[in-house]
mmCIF file of C-alpha atoms in Angstrom:
data_model
loop_
_atom_site.group_PDB
_atom_site.id
_atom_site.type_symbol
_atom_site.label_atom_id
_atom_site.label_comp_id
_atom_site.label_asym_id
_atom_site.label_seq_id
_atom_site.Cartn_x
_atom_site.Cartn_y
_atom_site.Cartn_z
ATOM 1 C CA ALA A 1 -43.900 -41.035 -24.238
ATOM 2 C CA ILE A 2 -41.235 -42.045 -21.900
ATOM 3 C CA ASP A 3 -40.195 -45.453 -22.040
ATOM 4 C CA SER A 4 -38.714 -47.984 -19.534
ATOM 5 C CA LEU A 5 -38.767 -45.195 -16.696
ATOM 6 C CA TYR A 6 -37.521 -47.311 -13.715
ATOM 7 C CA ILE A 7 -37.591 -45.877 -9.877
ATOM 8 C CA ASN A 8 -36.393 -47.848 -6.941
ATOM 9 C CA ARG A 9 -36.590 -45.976 -4.107
ATOM 10 C CA PRO A 10 -38.624 -48.047 -1.323
ATOM 11 C CA SER A 11 -38.221 -45.807 1.502
ATOM 12 C CA LYS A 12 -39.260 -42.716 -0.213
ATOM 13 C CA VAL A 13 -42.936 -40.779 -0.491
ATOM 14 C CA ARG A 14 -44.314 -38.972 -3.298
ATOM 15 C CA VAL A 15 -42.632 -41.000 -6.269
ATOM 16 C CA GLY A 16 -43.354 -40.699 -9.790
ATOM 17 C CA LEU A 17 -41.893 -39.001 -13.220
ATOM 18 C CA PHE A 18 -43.365 -36.178 -11.290
ATOM 19 C CA GLY A 19 -43.198 -36.453 -7.492
ATOM 20 C CA TRP A 20 -45.749 -34.017 -7.042
ATOM 21 C CA THR A 21 -47.648 -31.108 -8.670
ATOM 22 C CA SER A 22 -49.481 -28.197 -7.755
ATOM 23 C CA LYS A 23 -51.566 -25.754 -9.617
ATOM 24 C CA ALA A 24 -50.174 -27.317 -12.805
ATOM 25 C CA GLU A 25 -51.709 -28.457 -16.295
ATOM 26 C CA ILE A 26 -50.323 -31.594 -17.685
ATOM 27 C CA SER A 27 -51.269 -33.270 -21.128
ATOM 28 C CA ASN A 28 -50.197 -35.876 -24.004
ATOM 29 C CA ILE A 29 -47.748 -37.583 -21.701
ATOM 30 C CA GLY A 30 -47.222 -41.156 -22.014
ATOM 31 C CA ILE A 31 -45.143 -43.519 -19.400
ATOM 32 C CA ILE A 32 -44.440 -46.731 -21.229
ATOM 33 C CA ASN A 33 -43.138 -50.018 -19.371
ATOM 34 C CA CYS A 34 -42.325 -48.464 -16.444
ATOM 35 C CA ARG A 35 -41.436 -50.088 -13.258
ATOM 36 C CA ILE A 36 -41.607 -47.765 -9.893
ATOM 37 C CA ILE A 37 -41.108 -48.544 -6.359
ATOM 38 C CA GLY A 38 -42.120 -46.530 -3.385
ATOM 39 C CA ASN A 39 -43.460 -46.026 -0.109
ATOM 40 C CA GLU A 40 -46.405 -43.804 -0.327
ATOM 41 C CA TYR A 41 -47.637 -41.335 -2.895
ATOM 42 C CA ILE A 42 -46.764 -43.266 -5.788
ATOM 43 C CA GLY A 43 -47.849 -42.889 -9.318
ATOM 44 C CA GLY A 44 -46.753 -43.850 -12.862
ATOM 45 C CA LEU A 45 -47.363 -40.057 -14.184
ATOM 46 C CA ILE A 46 -47.614 -38.393 -10.551
ATOM 47 C CA GLY A 47 -47.099 -39.090 -6.962
ATOM 48 C CA LEU A 48 -49.204 -36.397 -5.528
ATOM 49 C CA ASN A 49 -51.491 -34.319 -7.648
ATOM 50 C CA ILE A 50 -52.764 -31.158 -5.959
ATOM 51 C CA HIS A 51 -55.264 -28.464 -7.908
ATOM 52 C CA SER A 52 -54.152 -29.705 -10.752
ATOM 53 C CA MET A 53 -55.639 -30.630 -14.493
ATOM 54 C CA VAL A 54 -54.614 -33.958 -16.024
ATOM 55 C CA SER A 55 -55.655 -34.983 -19.666
ATOM 56 C CA LYS A 56 -54.638 -37.458 -22.480
ATOM 57 C CA CYS A 57 -52.194 -38.946 -20.393
ATOM 58 C CA TYR A 58 -51.523 -42.814 -19.935
ATOM 59 C CA SER A 59 -48.998 -45.316 -18.372
ATOM 60 C CA SER A 60 -47.953 -48.844 -18.689
ATOM 61 C CA GLY A 61 -45.380 -51.158 -16.942
ATOM 62 C CA SER A 62 -45.744 -52.156 -12.710
ATOM 63 C CA LEU A 63 -46.007 -50.195 -9.443
ATOM 64 C CA SER A 64 -45.489 -51.232 -5.913
ATOM 65 C CA GLY A 65 -45.330 -49.924 -2.518
ATOM 66 C CA SER A 66 -47.124 -48.941 0.747
ATOM 67 C CA ASP A 67 -50.093 -46.695 0.569
ATOM 68 C CA TYR A 68 -51.496 -44.165 -1.980
ATOM 69 C CA ILE A 69 -50.681 -46.047 -5.298
ATOM 70 C CA GLY A 70 -52.216 -45.499 -8.593
ATOM 71 C CA GLY A 71 -51.344 -46.423 -12.007
ATOM 72 C CA LEU A 72 -51.344 -43.111 -12.962
ATOM 73 C CA ILE A 73 -51.642 -40.757 -9.984
ATOM 74 C CA GLY A 74 -51.005 -41.927 -6.170
ATOM 75 C CA LYS A 75 -53.177 -39.369 -4.722
ATOM 76 C CA ASN A 76 -55.342 -36.847 -6.645
ATOM 77 C CA SER A 77 -56.197 -33.999 -4.400
ATOM 78 C CA SER A 78 -57.831 -30.765 -3.946
ATOM 79 C CA SER A 79 -60.023 -30.109 -6.875
ATOM 80 C CA SER A 80 -57.926 -31.519 -9.538
ATOM 81 C CA GLU A 81 -59.194 -33.017 -12.730
ATOM 82 C CA VAL A 82 -58.234 -36.227 -14.559
ATOM 83 C CA SER A 83 -59.936 -36.508 -17.911
ATOM 84 C CA ASN A 84 -59.351 -38.360 -21.116
ATOM 85 C CA CYS A 85 -56.442 -40.729 -19.464
ATOM 86 C CA TYR A 86 -55.547 -44.491 -18.883
ATOM 87 C CA SER A 87 -53.341 -46.818 -17.235
ATOM 88 C CA THR A 88 -52.864 -50.496 -18.103
ATOM 89 C CA CYS A 89 -50.387 -51.049 -15.221
ATOM 90 C CA ARG A 90 -50.131 -53.869 -12.419
ATOM 91 C CA VAL A 91 -50.343 -52.248 -9.225
ATOM 92 C CA SER A 92 -49.698 -53.927 -5.633
ATOM 93 C CA GLY A 93 -49.513 -52.348 -2.205
ATOM 94 C CA GLY A 94 -51.030 -51.801 0.954
ATOM 95 C CA HIS A 95 -53.636 -49.197 1.195
ATOM 96 C CA TYR A 96 -55.829 -47.029 -1.003
ATOM 97 C CA VAL A 97 -54.539 -48.925 -4.329
ATOM 98 C CA GLY A 98 -56.179 -48.405 -7.656
ATOM 99 C CA GLY A 99 -55.719 -49.039 -11.322
ATOM 100 C CA LEU A 100 -55.654 -45.436 -12.152
ATOM 101 C CA VAL A 101 -55.850 -43.391 -9.072
ATOM 102 C CA GLY A 102 -54.952 -44.556 -5.528
ATOM 103 C CA TYR A 103 -56.825 -42.070 -3.650
ATOM 104 C CA ASN A 104 -59.337 -39.616 -5.158
ATOM 105 C CA TYR A 105 -59.969 -36.347 -2.539
ATOM 106 C CA ALA A 106 -62.215 -33.977 -3.481
ATOM 107 C CA SER A 107 -61.427 -34.402 -6.985
ATOM 108 C CA THR A 108 -62.810 -35.030 -10.557
ATOM 109 C CA VAL A 109 -61.979 -38.290 -12.805
ATOM 110 C CA SER A 110 -63.712 -38.408 -16.061
ATOM 111 C CA ILE A 111 -63.589 -40.064 -19.591
ATOM 112 C CA SER A 112 -60.709 -42.460 -18.255
ATOM 113 C CA TYR A 113 -60.070 -46.304 -17.742
ATOM 114 C CA SER A 114 -57.701 -49.035 -16.334
ATOM 115 C CA THR A 115 -57.261 -52.488 -17.132
ATOM 116 C CA GLY A 116 -54.251 -53.153 -15.135
ATOM 117 C CA ASN A 117 -54.501 -56.340 -12.031
ATOM 118 C CA ILE A 118 -54.832 -54.679 -8.820
ATOM 119 C CA SER A 119 -53.747 -56.345 -5.404
ATOM 120 C CA GLY A 120 -53.380 -54.817 -1.586
ATOM 121 C CA SER A 121 -54.799 -54.880 2.031
ATOM 122 C CA GLU A 122 -57.725 -52.285 1.766
ATOM 123 C CA ASP A 123 -59.609 -49.426 -0.341
ATOM 124 C CA LEU A 124 -58.578 -51.321 -3.444
ATOM 125 C CA GLY A 125 -60.388 -50.419 -6.687
ATOM 126 C CA GLY A 126 -59.986 -51.493 -10.692
ATOM 127 C CA LEU A 127 -59.718 -47.856 -11.007
ATOM 128 C CA ILE A 128 -59.573 -46.123 -8.207
ATOM 129 C CA GLY A 129 -58.901 -47.315 -4.457
ATOM 130 C CA ASN A 130 -60.828 -44.505 -2.715
ATOM 131 C CA ASN A 131 -63.208 -42.070 -3.972
ATOM 132 C CA SER A 132 -64.133 -39.470 -1.211
ATOM 133 C CA SER A 133 -65.069 -36.248 0.226
ATOM 134 C CA SER A 134 -67.588 -35.125 -2.619
ATOM 135 C CA SER A 135 -65.488 -36.461 -5.485
ATOM 136 C CA LYS A 136 -66.863 -37.468 -8.739
ATOM 137 C CA VAL A 137 -66.162 -40.180 -11.181
ATOM 138 C CA SER A 138 -67.930 -40.449 -14.203
ATOM 139 C CA ASN A 139 -68.146 -41.905 -17.576
ATOM 140 C CA CYS A 140 -65.105 -44.568 -16.655
ATOM 141 C CA TYR A 141 -64.489 -48.253 -16.885
ATOM 142 C CA SER A 142 -61.965 -50.934 -15.402
ATOM 143 C CA SER A 143 -61.139 -54.333 -16.404
ATOM 144 C CA GLY A 144 -58.562 -55.697 -14.624
ATOM 145 C CA SER A 145 -58.796 -58.025 -11.670
ATOM 146 C CA VAL A 146 -58.700 -56.693 -8.203
ATOM 147 C CA SER A 147 -57.720 -59.034 -4.971
ATOM 148 C CA GLY A 148 -57.182 -57.818 -1.603
ATOM 149 C CA GLY A 149 -58.603 -57.674 1.844
ATOM 150 C CA TYR A 150 -61.164 -54.961 2.759
ATOM 151 C CA TYR A 151 -63.289 -52.739 0.766
ATOM 152 C CA VAL A 152 -62.247 -54.040 -2.385
ATOM 153 C CA GLY A 153 -64.632 -53.312 -5.764
ATOM 154 C CA GLY A 154 -64.086 -53.987 -9.616
ATOM 155 C CA LEU A 155 -64.126 -50.113 -9.813
ATOM 156 C CA VAL A 156 -63.898 -48.309 -6.611
ATOM 157 C CA GLY A 157 -62.967 -49.972 -3.468
ATOM 158 C CA GLY A 158 -64.473 -47.246 -1.289
ATOM 159 C CA ASN A 159 -66.863 -44.438 -2.399
ATOM 160 C CA ASP A 160 -67.284 -42.189 0.597
ATOM 161 C CA ASP A 161 -68.552 -38.867 2.069
ATOM 162 C CA TYR A 162 -70.799 -37.526 -0.470
ATOM 163 C CA SER A 163 -68.954 -38.751 -3.421
ATOM 164 C CA THR A 164 -70.565 -39.708 -6.757
ATOM 165 C CA VAL A 165 -70.034 -42.510 -9.461
ATOM 166 C CA SER A 166 -72.128 -42.381 -12.469
ATOM 167 C CA ASN A 167 -72.069 -43.782 -16.029
ATOM 168 C CA CYS A 168 -69.401 -46.216 -15.193
ATOM 169 C CA TYR A 169 -68.884 -50.023 -15.412
ATOM 170 C CA SER A 170 -66.403 -52.981 -14.225
ATOM 171 C CA THR A 171 -65.682 -56.153 -15.626
ATOM 172 C CA GLY A 172 -62.772 -57.458 -14.028
ATOM 173 C CA TYR A 173 -62.345 -60.393 -11.360
ATOM 174 C CA VAL A 174 -62.846 -59.230 -7.826
ATOM 175 C CA PHE A 175 -61.574 -61.522 -4.678
ATOM 176 C CA GLY A 176 -61.733 -60.235 -0.868
ATOM 177 C CA ASN A 177 -62.187 -60.868 2.333
ATOM 178 C CA ASN A 178 -64.928 -58.282 3.500
ATOM 179 C CA TYR A 179 -66.963 -55.415 2.103
ATOM 180 C CA ILE A 180 -66.466 -56.883 -1.381
ATOM 181 C CA GLY A 181 -68.425 -55.539 -4.525
ATOM 182 C CA GLY A 182 -68.159 -56.147 -8.361
ATOM 183 C CA LEU A 183 -68.248 -52.489 -8.869
ATOM 184 C CA VAL A 184 -68.209 -50.623 -5.515
ATOM 185 C CA GLY A 185 -66.677 -52.270 -2.023
ATOM 186 C CA ARG A 186 -68.150 -49.878 0.329
ATOM 187 C CA ASN A 187 -70.510 -47.154 -0.484
ATOM 188 C CA ASN A 188 -70.854 -44.323 2.863
ATOM 189 C CA GLN A 189 -73.239 -41.586 2.194
ATOM 190 C CA SER A 190 -72.614 -41.554 -1.466
ATOM 191 C CA ILE A 191 -74.288 -42.153 -4.555
ATOM 192 C CA VAL A 192 -73.719 -44.571 -7.254
ATOM 193 C CA GLY A 193 -75.828 -43.994 -10.642
ATOM 194 C CA ASN A 194 -76.530 -45.275 -14.061
ATOM 195 C CA SER A 195 -73.428 -47.920 -13.079
ATOM 196 C CA PHE A 196 -72.954 -51.486 -13.848
ATOM 197 C CA TRP A 197 -70.744 -54.552 -13.403
ATOM 198 C CA ASP A 198 -70.504 -58.136 -15.019
ATOM 199 C CA LYS A 199 -71.465 -60.812 -12.482
ATOM 200 C CA GLN A 200 -70.047 -63.382 -14.283
ATOM 201 C CA SER A 201 -66.578 -62.371 -15.365
ATOM 202 C CA SER A 202 -66.015 -60.512 -11.872
ATOM 203 C CA GLY A 203 -67.701 -63.585 -9.850
ATOM 204 C CA ILE A 204 -69.354 -61.295 -7.590
ATOM 205 C CA ASP A 205 -73.190 -61.043 -7.627
ATOM 206 C CA THR A 206 -73.212 -58.003 -4.890
ATOM 207 C CA SER A 207 -71.789 -54.613 -4.653
ATOM 208 C CA ALA A 208 -72.703 -51.740 -2.532
ATOM 209 C CA GLY A 209 -73.772 -49.769 -6.058
ATOM 210 C CA GLY A 210 -74.790 -50.330 -8.986
ATOM 211 C CA THR A 211 -76.367 -52.747 -11.263
ATOM 212 C CA GLY A 212 -75.081 -56.576 -11.647
ATOM 213 C CA LYS A 213 -75.696 -57.690 -15.217
ATOM 214 C CA THR A 214 -74.612 -60.936 -16.925
ATOM 215 C CA THR A 215 -72.207 -61.052 -19.944
ATOM 216 C CA LEU A 216 -74.515 -61.069 -22.512
ATOM 217 C CA GLU A 217 -76.749 -58.022 -20.754
ATOM 218 C CA MET A 218 -73.485 -56.156 -20.445
ATOM 219 C CA LYS A 219 -73.299 -56.090 -24.246
ATOM 220 C CA THR A 220 -76.770 -55.335 -24.832
ATOM 221 C CA GLU A 221 -77.430 -51.687 -25.671
ATOM 222 C CA LYS A 222 -80.636 -50.675 -23.813
#
């Protein structure tokens, strides 16, 4: 674990412990109490992750910037895989902001979670800001609050272009102006299966995908 990582580069892109990775394997790394400020592609662990595998990693602290910001990874791209990871980071920015991953593009996220609060402008999710281009998210959850403008979801802000969300749930409070969902803000030509959100804790009765349940129902095995 690395404690108190501080990066203050508000005009730079690809900011994190690793600015960017390509064809890498990264595992068993913790980023604790980080404070990271950048412009685009910002993550506690990785700013831009390309065709790489990340497992058993975690982050805590705060991140802020413009676009593509995630508690662990800013953009997860090109057949990358993230598994058994988590983030408790507070994340704020503009577009594509997520508790774990800001933008998941043609990649996979599984068996992971996030608990930090998220704020921004568009494509905001408790776990992932935008899940796009045949990406897959499975066996994940988020519990942090999400607030912003458009395409705001408790778990995923936008689920686009033949992507899949399965076996997931969210419980965080959700607030926004348009295309707001307890689980998913926008679902465009994509699938949401066997996934749920807490209608009471989120304050939202609707979602672009998934099934809404009461707090009691969320705690009941069926």
